[in-house]
């Protein structure tokens, strides 16, 4: 028997959102709250689309949120409690994908925002994933290696009700790295009784990680900067670059732009930064960090605060640290012609408005740092097929996918007359809305 098509629900018939959740953020707007910023960005993008009201409501809230409070045995024999989260924003286009963050600043609202941005990023890149994010409130630098391993294995066990190669695939983020992913993969595999490499990405290559994954986010940032310089008519050899956050993303992006002939004049980490108008060699700074130094005590250069770095006179500013760095308080002093968002959510909506008036070319986070999830996707595919590609092939695929997404965003900017952030989100949200309606509302 043929099924009757679903009746069209008109705007007037759409029901108000009936979900009541005491953990939901206040509706009062706060520029400091990443989730509040993510929602305002979403509302701005959606205002250019003709979405069904229920679809908009569906995408405004995370699909599911898990909070876990769990004990860890410290080396001293003391038992310490920790709190962690795993949020799935959307499962419409496939399993959820998103990093795990270890930081004392982690909040549920931050994880919600990061999960939502992951949904948009995966859809923008046309990857068959929805967005997720996880986090534990912990300063990993205050734990020994063994304590970190025990915390990771316990957290992985706590969130294993959600995690799986077909359901939710974590990856590294701030404060986590390939070793942490290896412990998660091993913990999950021990519980299953056999190795499940596809349960996480960003693993060491020895256990099913992909060549090129560690560098992928920074490489993607580099590809985007090249495209943006072309649009702005600046040759790479004449471009000066400042980088906030010299971690995984920032340091790789620094080395890439240096190799492309650009002059890196400043870099920073959470404790401070370095500056040289003659330019610095990011390879030397990386070696200095590998030998236990930090960015702020690299010799032969001037020091600079994070605040001053953001407002340096330069062609490209790479924001590769954390959220809310460029806000209504400092956006009017940003002088960079191009802002490359290596981090997630570094610019607030208020700052977006100011930068728009100044004509700053923004490469939005969900495009600029999408190289990471793109190669994570390639890693997952390689794990599922148990067949691995050489690094040249990975980098070629990454470059192609980044260029395709950059081009689509540029076309959408022109078509809708919107900012690049709105354009990127418009493309993503339309794709997800289409998927929701094609799948239908269960039951
Ligand atoms: P990381 O921990 O390797 O590096 C973060 C860097 O930022 C460190 O140098 C840290 O000292 C610095 N930092 C932290 N807070 C700061 C502050 N307030 N001011 C200045 N510097 C500060 O993390 P990462 O993996 O490089 O991630 C950086 C950003 O990129 C995050 O927003 C993350 O969500 C995003 N991102 C990462 C990936 C990835 O593949 N690692 C992918 C996409 C997006």
CSV table of C-alpha atoms and ligand atoms in Angstrom, one decimal:
chain,number,residue,atom,x,y,z
A,1,UNK,CA,0.0,0.0,0.0
A,2,UNK,CA,1.4,3.4,-1.0
A,3,UNK,CA,2.0,5.7,1.9
A,4,UNK,CA,0.1,9.0,1.9
A,5,UNK,CA,2.5,12.0,1.7
A,6,UNK,CA,2.9,14.0,4.9
A,7,UNK,CA,0.6,17.0,5.1
A,8,UNK,CA,2.3,20.3,4.7
A,9,UNK,CA,2.4,22.1,8.0
A,10,UNK,CA,2.0,25.8,7.4
A,11,UNK,CA,3.9,28.5,9.4
A,12,UNK,CA,0.7,29.2,11.4
A,13,UNK,CA,0.2,25.6,12.4
A,14,UNK,CA,3.8,25.1,13.5
A,15,UNK,CA,4.0,24.4,17.2
A,16,UNK,CA,6.1,26.5,19.6
A,17,UNK,CA,9.1,24.6,20.8
A,18,UNK,CA,7.8,22.5,23.8
A,19,UNK,CA,11.2,21.3,25.0
A,20,UNK,CA,11.8,22.3,28.6
A,21,UNK,CA,15.4,21.8,29.8
A,22,UNK,CA,16.7,23.4,33.0
A,23,UNK,CA,20.2,23.2,31.6
A,24,UNK,CA,19.2,25.3,28.6
A,25,UNK,CA,21.1,28.6,28.4
A,26,UNK,CA,19.3,31.8,29.3
A,27,UNK,CA,17.7,33.6,26.4
A,28,UNK,CA,19.4,36.8,27.5
A,29,UNK,CA,22.2,37.4,25.0
A,30,UNK,CA,25.8,37.4,26.3
A,31,UNK,CA,28.8,38.0,24.1
A,32,UNK,CA,30.9,35.9,26.4
A,33,UNK,CA,28.8,32.8,25.9
A,34,UNK,CA,29.9,30.8,22.9
A,35,UNK,CA,26.5,29.0,22.6
A,36,UNK,CA,24.7,32.4,22.6
A,37,UNK,CA,27.1,33.5,19.8
A,38,UNK,CA,26.5,30.3,17.9
A,39,UNK,CA,22.7,30.8,18.1
A,40,UNK,CA,22.9,34.4,16.9
A,41,UNK,CA,25.1,33.3,14.0
A,42,UNK,CA,22.5,30.6,13.2
A,43,UNK,CA,19.6,33.1,13.4
A,44,UNK,CA,21.4,35.5,11.0
A,45,UNK,CA,22.1,32.7,8.5
A,46,UNK,CA,18.6,31.3,8.7
A,47,UNK,CA,17.0,34.8,8.1
A,48,UNK,CA,18.2,34.4,4.5
A,49,UNK,CA,16.6,31.0,4.0
A,50,UNK,CA,13.1,29.9,3.6
A,51,UNK,CA,13.2,27.0,6.1
A,52,UNK,CA,10.2,25.3,7.7
A,53,UNK,CA,9.8,26.6,11.3
A,54,UNK,CA,10.0,23.1,12.8
A,55,UNK,CA,13.3,22.5,11.0
A,56,UNK,CA,14.7,25.7,12.4
A,57,UNK,CA,13.7,24.7,15.9
A,58,UNK,CA,15.2,21.3,15.4
A,59,UNK,CA,18.6,22.7,14.5
A,60,UNK,CA,18.6,25.4,17.2
A,61,UNK,CA,18.9,22.7,20.0
A,62,UNK,CA,21.4,19.9,20.4
A,63,UNK,CA,20.0,16.4,19.7
A,64,UNK,CA,21.4,15.0,23.0
A,65,UNK,CA,23.6,16.0,25.8
A,66,UNK,CA,25.5,13.8,28.3
A,67,UNK,CA,27.1,15.0,31.5
A,68,UNK,CA,29.3,12.6,33.4
A,69,UNK,CA,30.8,13.0,36.9
A,70,UNK,CA,33.5,10.4,37.4
A,71,UNK,CA,36.4,9.5,39.8
A,72,UNK,CA,40.1,9.2,38.9
A,73,UNK,CA,42.7,7.7,41.2
A,74,UNK,CA,45.6,10.2,41.4
A,75,UNK,CA,49.2,9.0,41.8
A,76,UNK,CA,49.1,10.1,45.4
A,77,UNK,CA,46.3,7.6,46.1
A,78,UNK,CA,43.7,10.3,46.4
A,79,UNK,CA,40.4,10.0,44.5
A,80,UNK,CA,39.4,13.1,42.6
A,81,UNK,CA,36.1,13.8,40.9
A,82,UNK,CA,35.9,15.3,37.3
A,83,UNK,CA,33.1,16.5,35.1
A,84,UNK,CA,32.9,15.8,31.4
A,85,UNK,CA,30.4,16.3,28.6
A,86,UNK,CA,29.6,14.8,25.2
A,87,UNK,CA,27.0,16.7,23.1
A,88,UNK,CA,25.6,15.5,19.8
A,89,UNK,CA,24.1,18.4,17.9
A,90,UNK,CA,22.7,16.6,14.8
A,91,UNK,CA,22.6,13.0,13.5
A,92,UNK,CA,20.7,13.8,10.3
A,93,UNK,CA,23.5,13.4,7.7
A,94,UNK,CA,25.4,10.6,9.4
A,95,UNK,CA,27.3,9.7,12.6
A,96,UNK,CA,28.4,12.5,14.8
A,97,UNK,CA,32.0,13.8,14.6
A,98,UNK,CA,33.8,16.2,16.9
A,99,UNK,CA,36.8,16.7,19.1
A,100,UNK,CA,37.4,16.3,22.8
A,101,UNK,CA,38.7,19.2,24.7
A,102,UNK,CA,40.6,19.1,28.1
A,103,UNK,CA,40.6,22.5,29.7
A,104,UNK,CA,39.7,24.0,33.0
A,105,UNK,CA,37.6,26.5,31.1
A,106,UNK,CA,35.2,23.9,29.5
A,107,UNK,CA,31.5,24.5,30.1
A,108,UNK,CA,28.4,22.8,28.8
A,109,UNK,CA,27.5,25.9,26.7
A,110,UNK,CA,31.0,25.9,25.1
A,111,UNK,CA,30.6,22.2,24.2
A,112,UNK,CA,27.1,22.9,22.8
A,113,UNK,CA,28.5,25.7,20.6
A,114,UNK,CA,31.4,23.6,19.4
A,115,UNK,CA,29.0,20.7,18.5
A,116,UNK,CA,26.7,23.0,16.6
A,117,UNK,CA,29.7,24.5,14.6
A,118,UNK,CA,30.8,20.9,13.8
A,119,UNK,CA,27.4,20.2,12.3
A,120,UNK,CA,27.7,23.2,10.0
A,121,UNK,CA,31.4,22.4,9.2
A,122,UNK,CA,30.7,18.8,8.2
A,123,UNK,CA,27.8,19.8,6.0
A,124,UNK,CA,29.7,22.7,4.4
A,125,UNK,CA,32.5,20.2,3.5
A,126,UNK,CA,29.8,17.7,2.3
A,127,UNK,CA,31.1,15.1,4.7
A,128,UNK,CA,28.5,12.4,5.8
A,129,UNK,CA,28.5,13.4,9.5
A,130,UNK,CA,26.6,15.4,12.0
A,131,UNK,CA,28.3,17.5,14.7
A,132,UNK,CA,29.4,16.6,18.2
A,133,UNK,CA,31.9,17.8,20.8
A,134,UNK,CA,33.2,16.6,24.1
A,135,UNK,CA,35.1,18.1,27.0
A,136,UNK,CA,36.4,17.5,30.4
A,137,UNK,CA,37.0,20.2,33.0
A,138,UNK,CA,40.6,19.6,33.7
A,139,UNK,CA,44.0,21.3,33.2
A,140,UNK,CA,45.9,18.4,31.6
A,141,UNK,CA,49.2,20.0,32.5
A,142,UNK,CA,48.5,19.5,36.2
A,143,UNK,CA,48.2,15.7,35.7
A,144,UNK,CA,51.0,13.2,35.4
A,145,UNK,CA,51.0,11.1,32.2
A,146,UNK,CA,49.5,8.1,34.1
A,147,UNK,CA,46.8,10.2,35.7
A,148,UNK,CA,46.0,11.6,32.2
A,149,UNK,CA,45.7,8.1,30.9
A,150,UNK,CA,43.4,7.0,33.7
A,151,UNK,CA,41.2,10.1,33.3
A,152,UNK,CA,41.0,9.5,29.6
A,153,UNK,CA,40.1,5.8,29.9
A,154,UNK,CA,37.5,6.5,32.5
A,155,UNK,CA,36.0,9.4,30.5
A,156,UNK,CA,36.0,7.2,27.3
A,157,UNK,CA,34.2,4.5,29.3
A,158,UNK,CA,31.6,7.0,30.6
A,159,UNK,CA,30.8,8.3,27.1
A,160,UNK,CA,30.9,4.9,25.4
A,161,UNK,CA,27.1,4.7,25.5
A,162,UNK,CA,27.3,7.3,22.7
A,163,UNK,CA,30.6,6.5,21.1
A,164,UNK,CA,31.2,4.1,18.2
A,165,UNK,CA,32.5,3.9,14.6
A,166,UNK,CA,28.9,4.1,13.3
A,167,UNK,CA,27.5,6.5,15.9
A,168,UNK,CA,30.0,9.0,17.2
A,169,UNK,CA,33.7,9.4,16.4
A,170,UNK,CA,35.8,11.7,18.6
A,171,UNK,CA,39.1,13.4,17.6
A,172,UNK,CA,41.7,15.7,19.3
A,173,UNK,CA,41.0,19.3,20.2
A,174,UNK,CA,42.6,21.8,22.6
A,175,UNK,CA,44.5,19.9,25.4
A,176,UNK,CA,44.2,16.4,23.7
A,177,UNK,CA,46.5,14.8,21.2
A,178,UNK,CA,47.1,11.5,19.2
A,179,UNK,CA,48.2,9.7,22.4
A,180,UNK,CA,44.9,10.6,24.1
A,181,UNK,CA,43.1,9.2,21.0
A,182,UNK,CA,45.1,6.0,21.2
A,183,UNK,CA,44.0,5.5,24.8
A,184,UNK,CA,40.4,6.1,23.8
A,185,UNK,CA,40.7,3.6,20.9
A,186,UNK,CA,42.3,1.0,23.1
A,187,UNK,CA,39.7,1.4,25.9
A,188,UNK,CA,36.8,1.1,23.5
A,189,UNK,CA,38.5,-1.9,21.8
A,190,UNK,CA,39.1,-3.7,25.1
A,191,UNK,CA,35.4,-3.4,25.9
A,192,UNK,CA,34.4,-4.8,22.5
A,193,UNK,CA,37.0,-7.5,22.6
A,194,UNK,CA,38.6,-6.6,19.2
A,195,UNK,CA,40.4,-3.6,17.7
A,196,UNK,CA,38.1,-0.8,16.5
A,197,UNK,CA,40.4,1.8,14.9
A,198,UNK,CA,37.5,3.7,13.3
A,199,UNK,CA,36.1,4.8,16.7
A,200,UNK,CA,38.4,7.8,16.8
A,201,UNK,CA,40.4,9.8,14.4
A,202,UNK,CA,43.6,11.8,14.9
A,203,UNK,CA,45.3,8.5,16.2
A,204,UNK,CA,48.9,7.7,15.7
A,205,UNK,CA,49.6,6.1,12.3
A,206,UNK,CA,50.9,3.0,14.0
A,207,UNK,CA,47.3,2.1,15.1
A,208,UNK,CA,45.3,3.2,12.0
A,209,UNK,CA,45.8,6.9,12.0
A,210,UNK,CA,46.1,8.7,8.7
A,211,UNK,CA,49.2,10.2,7.3
A,212,UNK,CA,48.8,14.0,7.1
A,213,UNK,CA,46.1,14.2,9.8
A,214,UNK,CA,48.2,16.0,12.4
A,215,UNK,CA,49.0,18.8,9.9
A,216,UNK,CA,45.6,18.8,8.2
A,217,UNK,CA,43.9,21.7,10.0
A,218,UNK,CA,47.0,24.0,9.7
A,219,UNK,CA,47.4,23.0,6.0
A,220,UNK,CA,43.7,23.8,5.3
A,221,UNK,CA,44.2,27.2,7.0
A,222,UNK,CA,47.2,27.8,4.6
A,223,UNK,CA,45.2,26.8,1.5
A,224,UNK,CA,42.4,29.2,2.5
A,225,UNK,CA,44.8,32.1,3.1
A,226,UNK,CA,46.3,31.6,-0.4
A,227,UNK,CA,42.8,31.8,-1.9
A,228,UNK,CA,42.0,34.9,0.2
A,229,UNK,CA,45.2,36.7,-0.7
A,230,UNK,CA,44.4,36.1,-4.4
A,231,UNK,CA,41.0,37.8,-3.9
A,232,UNK,CA,42.6,40.7,-2.1
A,233,UNK,CA,45.3,41.0,-4.7
A,234,UNK,CA,48.2,40.5,-2.2
A,235,UNK,CA,51.1,38.4,-3.3
A,236,UNK,CA,52.2,35.8,-0.7
A,237,UNK,CA,55.8,37.1,-0.8
A,238,UNK,CA,54.6,40.5,0.4
A,239,UNK,CA,52.3,39.3,3.1
A,240,UNK,CA,52.9,39.6,6.8
A,241,UNK,CA,51.2,37.2,9.2
A,242,UNK,CA,50.5,37.2,13.0
A,243,UNK,CA,49.4,34.0,14.7
A,244,UNK,CA,47.5,33.8,18.0
A,245,UNK,CA,47.9,30.3,19.4
A,246,UNK,CA,51.0,28.3,18.5
A,247,UNK,CA,49.5,24.9,19.2
A,248,UNK,CA,48.7,22.1,16.7
A,249,UNK,CA,46.7,24.4,14.3
A,250,UNK,CA,48.7,27.6,14.7
A,251,UNK,CA,52.2,26.1,14.5
A,252,UNK,CA,51.4,24.1,11.3
A,253,UNK,CA,49.8,27.0,9.7
A,254,UNK,CA,52.8,29.2,10.6
A,255,UNK,CA,55.2,26.7,9.0
A,256,UNK,CA,53.1,26.4,5.9
A,257,UNK,CA,52.7,30.2,5.3
A,258,UNK,CA,56.5,30.6,6.0
A,259,UNK,CA,57.2,27.9,3.3
A,260,UNK,CA,54.9,29.8,0.9
A,261,UNK,CA,57.0,32.9,1.3
A,262,UNK,CA,55.0,34.9,3.8
A,263,UNK,CA,56.6,36.7,6.7
A,264,UNK,CA,55.5,35.5,10.1
A,265,UNK,CA,56.0,38.6,12.3
A,266,UNK,CA,54.3,37.4,15.6
A,267,UNK,CA,53.1,34.3,17.4
A,268,UNK,CA,51.7,33.6,20.8
A,269,UNK,CA,50.6,31.0,23.3
A,270,UNK,CA,48.4,31.4,26.4
A,271,UNK,CA,51.3,32.9,28.4
A,272,UNK,CA,52.4,35.5,25.9
A,273,UNK,CA,53.9,36.0,22.5
A,274,UNK,CA,56.9,37.0,20.4
A,275,UNK,CA,57.3,39.7,17.8
A,276,UNK,CA,59.9,40.5,15.1
A,277,UNK,CA,59.4,43.0,12.3
A,278,UNK,CA,62.1,41.1,10.4
A,279,UNK,CA,60.1,37.9,10.6
A,280,UNK,CA,60.7,34.7,12.6
A,281,UNK,CA,61.3,31.2,11.4
A,282,UNK,CA,58.4,29.1,12.8
A,283,UNK,CA,60.5,25.9,12.3
A,284,UNK,CA,63.0,27.2,14.9
A,285,UNK,CA,60.1,28.2,17.3
A,286,UNK,CA,58.7,24.7,16.9
A,287,UNK,CA,62.1,23.1,17.8
A,288,UNK,CA,62.4,25.5,20.8
A,289,UNK,CA,58.9,24.2,22.0
A,290,UNK,CA,60.0,20.6,21.4
A,291,UNK,CA,62.9,21.2,23.7
A,292,UNK,CA,60.6,22.4,26.5
A,293,UNK,CA,60.7,26.1,25.8
A,294,UNK,CA,57.6,28.2,25.4
A,295,UNK,CA,56.7,30.8,22.7
A,296,UNK,CA,57.2,33.7,25.1
A,297,UNK,CA,60.8,32.8,26.0
A,298,UNK,CA,62.2,32.3,22.4
A,299,UNK,CA,65.4,34.4,22.2
A,300,UNK,CA,66.4,37.2,19.9
A,301,UNK,CA,62.9,38.7,19.4
A,302,UNK,CA,60.7,41.1,21.3
A,303,UNK,CA,57.8,40.0,23.4
A,304,UNK,CA,54.2,40.9,22.8
A,305,UNK,CA,51.0,40.3,24.7
A,306,UNK,CA,48.1,38.4,23.2
A,307,UNK,CA,46.0,41.5,23.2
A,308,UNK,CA,48.6,43.5,21.2
A,309,UNK,CA,49.2,40.7,18.8
A,310,UNK,CA,45.5,40.7,17.7
A,311,UNK,CA,45.7,44.4,16.8
A,312,UNK,CA,49.1,44.3,15.0
A,313,UNK,CA,49.5,45.9,11.6
A,314,UNK,CA,49.7,42.9,9.3
A,315,UNK,CA,48.1,41.4,6.2
A,316,UNK,CA,46.8,38.2,7.8
A,317,UNK,CA,45.8,37.5,11.4
A,318,UNK,CA,45.5,33.8,12.1
A,319,UNK,CA,43.3,33.3,15.3
A,320,UNK,CA,44.2,29.7,16.3
A,321,UNK,CA,43.7,29.7,20.1
A,322,UNK,CA,40.2,29.6,21.5
A,323,UNK,CA,36.7,31.3,21.3
A,324,UNK,CA,35.9,34.9,21.9
A,325,UNK,CA,39.2,36.5,21.2
A,326,UNK,CA,38.0,39.2,18.8
A,327,UNK,CA,35.0,40.9,20.5
A,328,UNK,CA,33.2,44.3,20.6
A,329,UNK,CA,36.1,45.5,22.9
A,330,UNK,CA,38.9,45.1,20.4
A,331,UNK,CA,37.5,44.5,16.9
A,332,UNK,CA,37.8,48.2,15.9
A,333,UNK,CA,41.5,48.0,16.6
A,334,UNK,CA,42.1,44.9,14.4
A,335,UNK,CA,44.2,46.1,11.4
A,336,UNK,CA,44.7,42.8,9.6
A,337,UNK,CA,43.2,42.7,6.1
A,338,UNK,CA,42.4,39.0,6.3
A,339,UNK,CA,41.3,37.2,9.5
A,340,UNK,CA,41.8,33.5,9.2
A,341,UNK,CA,39.8,31.6,11.9
A,342,UNK,CA,42.0,28.6,12.7
A,343,UNK,CA,40.2,28.3,16.0
A,344,UNK,CA,36.5,27.7,16.5
A,345,UNK,CA,34.5,30.8,17.4
A,346,UNK,CA,37.3,33.3,17.8
A,347,UNK,CA,35.1,36.2,16.6
A,348,UNK,CA,31.8,37.2,18.3
A,349,UNK,CA,28.8,38.4,16.3
A,350,UNK,CA,29.3,42.0,17.6
A,351,UNK,CA,32.9,41.9,16.4
A,352,UNK,CA,31.7,40.5,13.0
A,353,UNK,CA,29.6,43.7,12.6
A,354,UNK,CA,32.6,45.9,13.3
A,355,UNK,CA,34.9,44.0,11.0
A,356,UNK,CA,32.3,44.0,8.2
A,357,UNK,CA,32.2,47.8,8.4
A,358,UNK,CA,36.0,47.9,8.3
A,359,UNK,CA,36.1,45.6,5.2
A,360,UNK,CA,38.1,42.8,6.9
A,361,UNK,CA,38.1,39.7,4.8
A,362,UNK,CA,37.0,36.9,7.2
A,363,UNK,CA,37.7,33.2,6.4
A,364,UNK,CA,35.1,31.8,8.8
A,365,UNK,CA,36.0,29.0,11.2
A,366,UNK,CA,33.7,26.3,9.7
A,367,UNK,CA,35.6,26.7,6.4
A,368,UNK,CA,39.1,27.8,7.6
A,369,UNK,CA,39.8,25.0,10.0
A,370,UNK,CA,37.8,22.3,8.2
A,371,UNK,CA,41.0,20.6,7.0
A,372,UNK,CA,41.1,18.7,10.3
A,373,UNK,CA,37.7,17.0,10.1
A,374,UNK,CA,38.2,16.5,6.4
A,375,UNK,CA,41.3,14.4,6.9
A,376,UNK,CA,39.6,12.8,9.9
A,377,UNK,CA,36.9,11.7,7.5
A,378,UNK,CA,39.6,10.2,5.2
A,379,UNK,CA,41.1,8.5,8.2
A,380,UNK,CA,37.8,6.9,9.2
A,381,UNK,CA,37.2,5.8,5.6
A,382,UNK,CA,40.7,4.2,5.5
A,383,UNK,CA,40.1,2.5,8.8
A,384,UNK,CA,36.7,1.1,7.6
A,385,UNK,CA,38.2,-0.3,4.4
A,386,UNK,CA,41.5,-1.3,6.1
A,387,UNK,CA,43.4,0.2,3.2
A,388,UNK,CA,45.6,3.2,3.6
A,389,UNK,CA,46.6,5.9,1.2
A,390,UNK,CA,50.0,7.7,0.8
A,391,UNK,CA,50.3,11.2,2.2
A,392,UNK,CA,50.4,12.8,-1.3
A,393,UNK,CA,47.0,11.4,-2.0
A,394,UNK,CA,45.6,12.6,1.3
A,395,UNK,CA,47.0,16.1,0.8
A,396,UNK,CA,45.7,16.2,-2.8
A,397,UNK,CA,42.2,15.2,-1.6
A,398,UNK,CA,42.4,17.8,1.2
A,399,UNK,CA,43.4,20.6,-1.2
A,400,UNK,CA,40.7,19.7,-3.6
A,401,UNK,CA,37.9,19.6,-1.0
A,402,UNK,CA,39.1,22.8,0.7
A,403,UNK,CA,39.2,24.7,-2.7
A,404,UNK,CA,35.8,23.4,-3.6
A,405,UNK,CA,34.3,24.6,-0.3
A,406,UNK,CA,36.1,28.0,-0.5
A,407,UNK,CA,34.7,28.5,-4.0
A,408,UNK,CA,31.1,27.6,-2.9
A,409,UNK,CA,31.3,30.1,-0.1
A,410,UNK,CA,32.6,32.8,-2.4
A,411,UNK,CA,29.7,32.1,-4.8
A,412,UNK,CA,27.2,32.2,-2.0
A,413,UNK,CA,28.5,35.5,-0.7
A,414,UNK,CA,27.8,37.0,-4.1
A,415,UNK,CA,24.4,35.2,-4.6
A,416,UNK,CA,22.9,36.3,-1.3
A,417,UNK,CA,24.9,39.5,-0.7
A,418,UNK,CA,26.0,38.3,2.8
A,419,UNK,CA,29.1,37.9,4.8
A,420,UNK,CA,31.4,34.9,4.3
A,421,UNK,CA,30.3,33.5,7.7
A,422,UNK,CA,26.6,33.8,6.8
A,423,UNK,CA,27.4,32.3,3.4
A,424,UNK,CA,29.2,29.2,4.8
A,425,UNK,CA,26.3,28.6,7.3
A,426,UNK,CA,23.6,29.2,4.7
A,427,UNK,CA,25.2,26.4,2.5
A,428,UNK,CA,25.5,24.1,5.5
A,429,UNK,CA,22.0,24.7,7.0
A,430,UNK,CA,20.3,24.4,3.6
A,431,UNK,CA,21.9,21.0,3.1
A,432,UNK,CA,20.9,19.7,6.5
A,433,UNK,CA,17.3,21.1,6.1
A,434,UNK,CA,17.1,19.2,2.8
A,435,UNK,CA,18.3,16.0,4.4
A,436,UNK,CA,15.8,16.3,7.3
A,437,UNK,CA,12.9,16.8,4.8
A,438,UNK,CA,14.0,14.0,2.5
A,439,UNK,CA,14.4,11.6,5.4
A,440,UNK,CA,11.0,12.7,6.9
A,441,UNK,CA,10.1,13.1,10.5
A,442,UNK,CA,10.0,9.7,12.4
A,443,UNK,CA,7.5,8.0,13.0
B,1,LIG,P1,46.3,23.2,21.0
B,1,LIG,O1,46.0,22.9,22.4
B,1,LIG,O2,47.3,22.4,20.3
B,1,LIG,O3,46.8,24.7,20.9
B,1,LIG,C1,46.2,25.8,21.4
B,1,LIG,C2,47.1,27.0,21.5
B,1,LIG,O4,46.4,28.2,21.9
B,1,LIG,C3,48.2,26.8,22.5
B,1,LIG,O5,49.4,27.4,22.0
B,1,LIG,C4,47.7,27.6,23.7
B,1,LIG,O6,48.8,28.0,24.6
B,1,LIG,C5,47.1,28.7,23.0
B,1,LIG,N1,46.1,29.4,23.8
B,1,LIG,C6,45.1,28.9,24.6
B,1,LIG,N2,44.4,29.9,25.1
B,1,LIG,C7,44.9,31.1,24.6
B,1,LIG,C8,44.6,32.4,24.8
B,1,LIG,N3,43.6,32.8,25.6
B,1,LIG,N4,45.4,33.3,24.2
B,1,LIG,C9,46.4,32.9,23.4
B,1,LIG,N5,46.7,31.7,23.2
B,1,LIG,C10,46.0,30.8,23.8
B,1,LIG,O7,44.9,23.2,20.3
B,1,LIG,P2,44.6,23.1,18.7
B,1,LIG,O8,44.3,21.7,18.4
B,1,LIG,O9,45.7,23.8,18.0
B,1,LIG,O10,43.3,24.0,18.6
B,1,LIG,C11,43.3,25.4,18.5
B,1,LIG,C12,41.9,25.8,18.0
B,1,LIG,O11,41.7,25.2,16.8
B,1,LIG,C13,40.7,25.4,18.9
B,1,LIG,O12,39.7,26.4,18.8
B,1,LIG,C14,40.2,24.2,18.2
B,1,LIG,O13,38.9,23.9,18.5
B,1,LIG,C15,40.4,24.5,16.8
B,1,LIG,N6,40.5,23.4,15.9
B,1,LIG,C16,41.4,22.4,16.1
B,1,LIG,C17,41.5,21.3,15.2
B,1,LIG,C18,42.5,20.3,15.3
B,1,LIG,O14,42.6,19.4,14.4
B,1,LIG,N7,43.4,20.2,16.3
B,1,LIG,C19,40.6,21.3,14.1
B,1,LIG,C20,39.7,22.3,14.0
B,1,LIG,C21,39.6,23.3,14.8
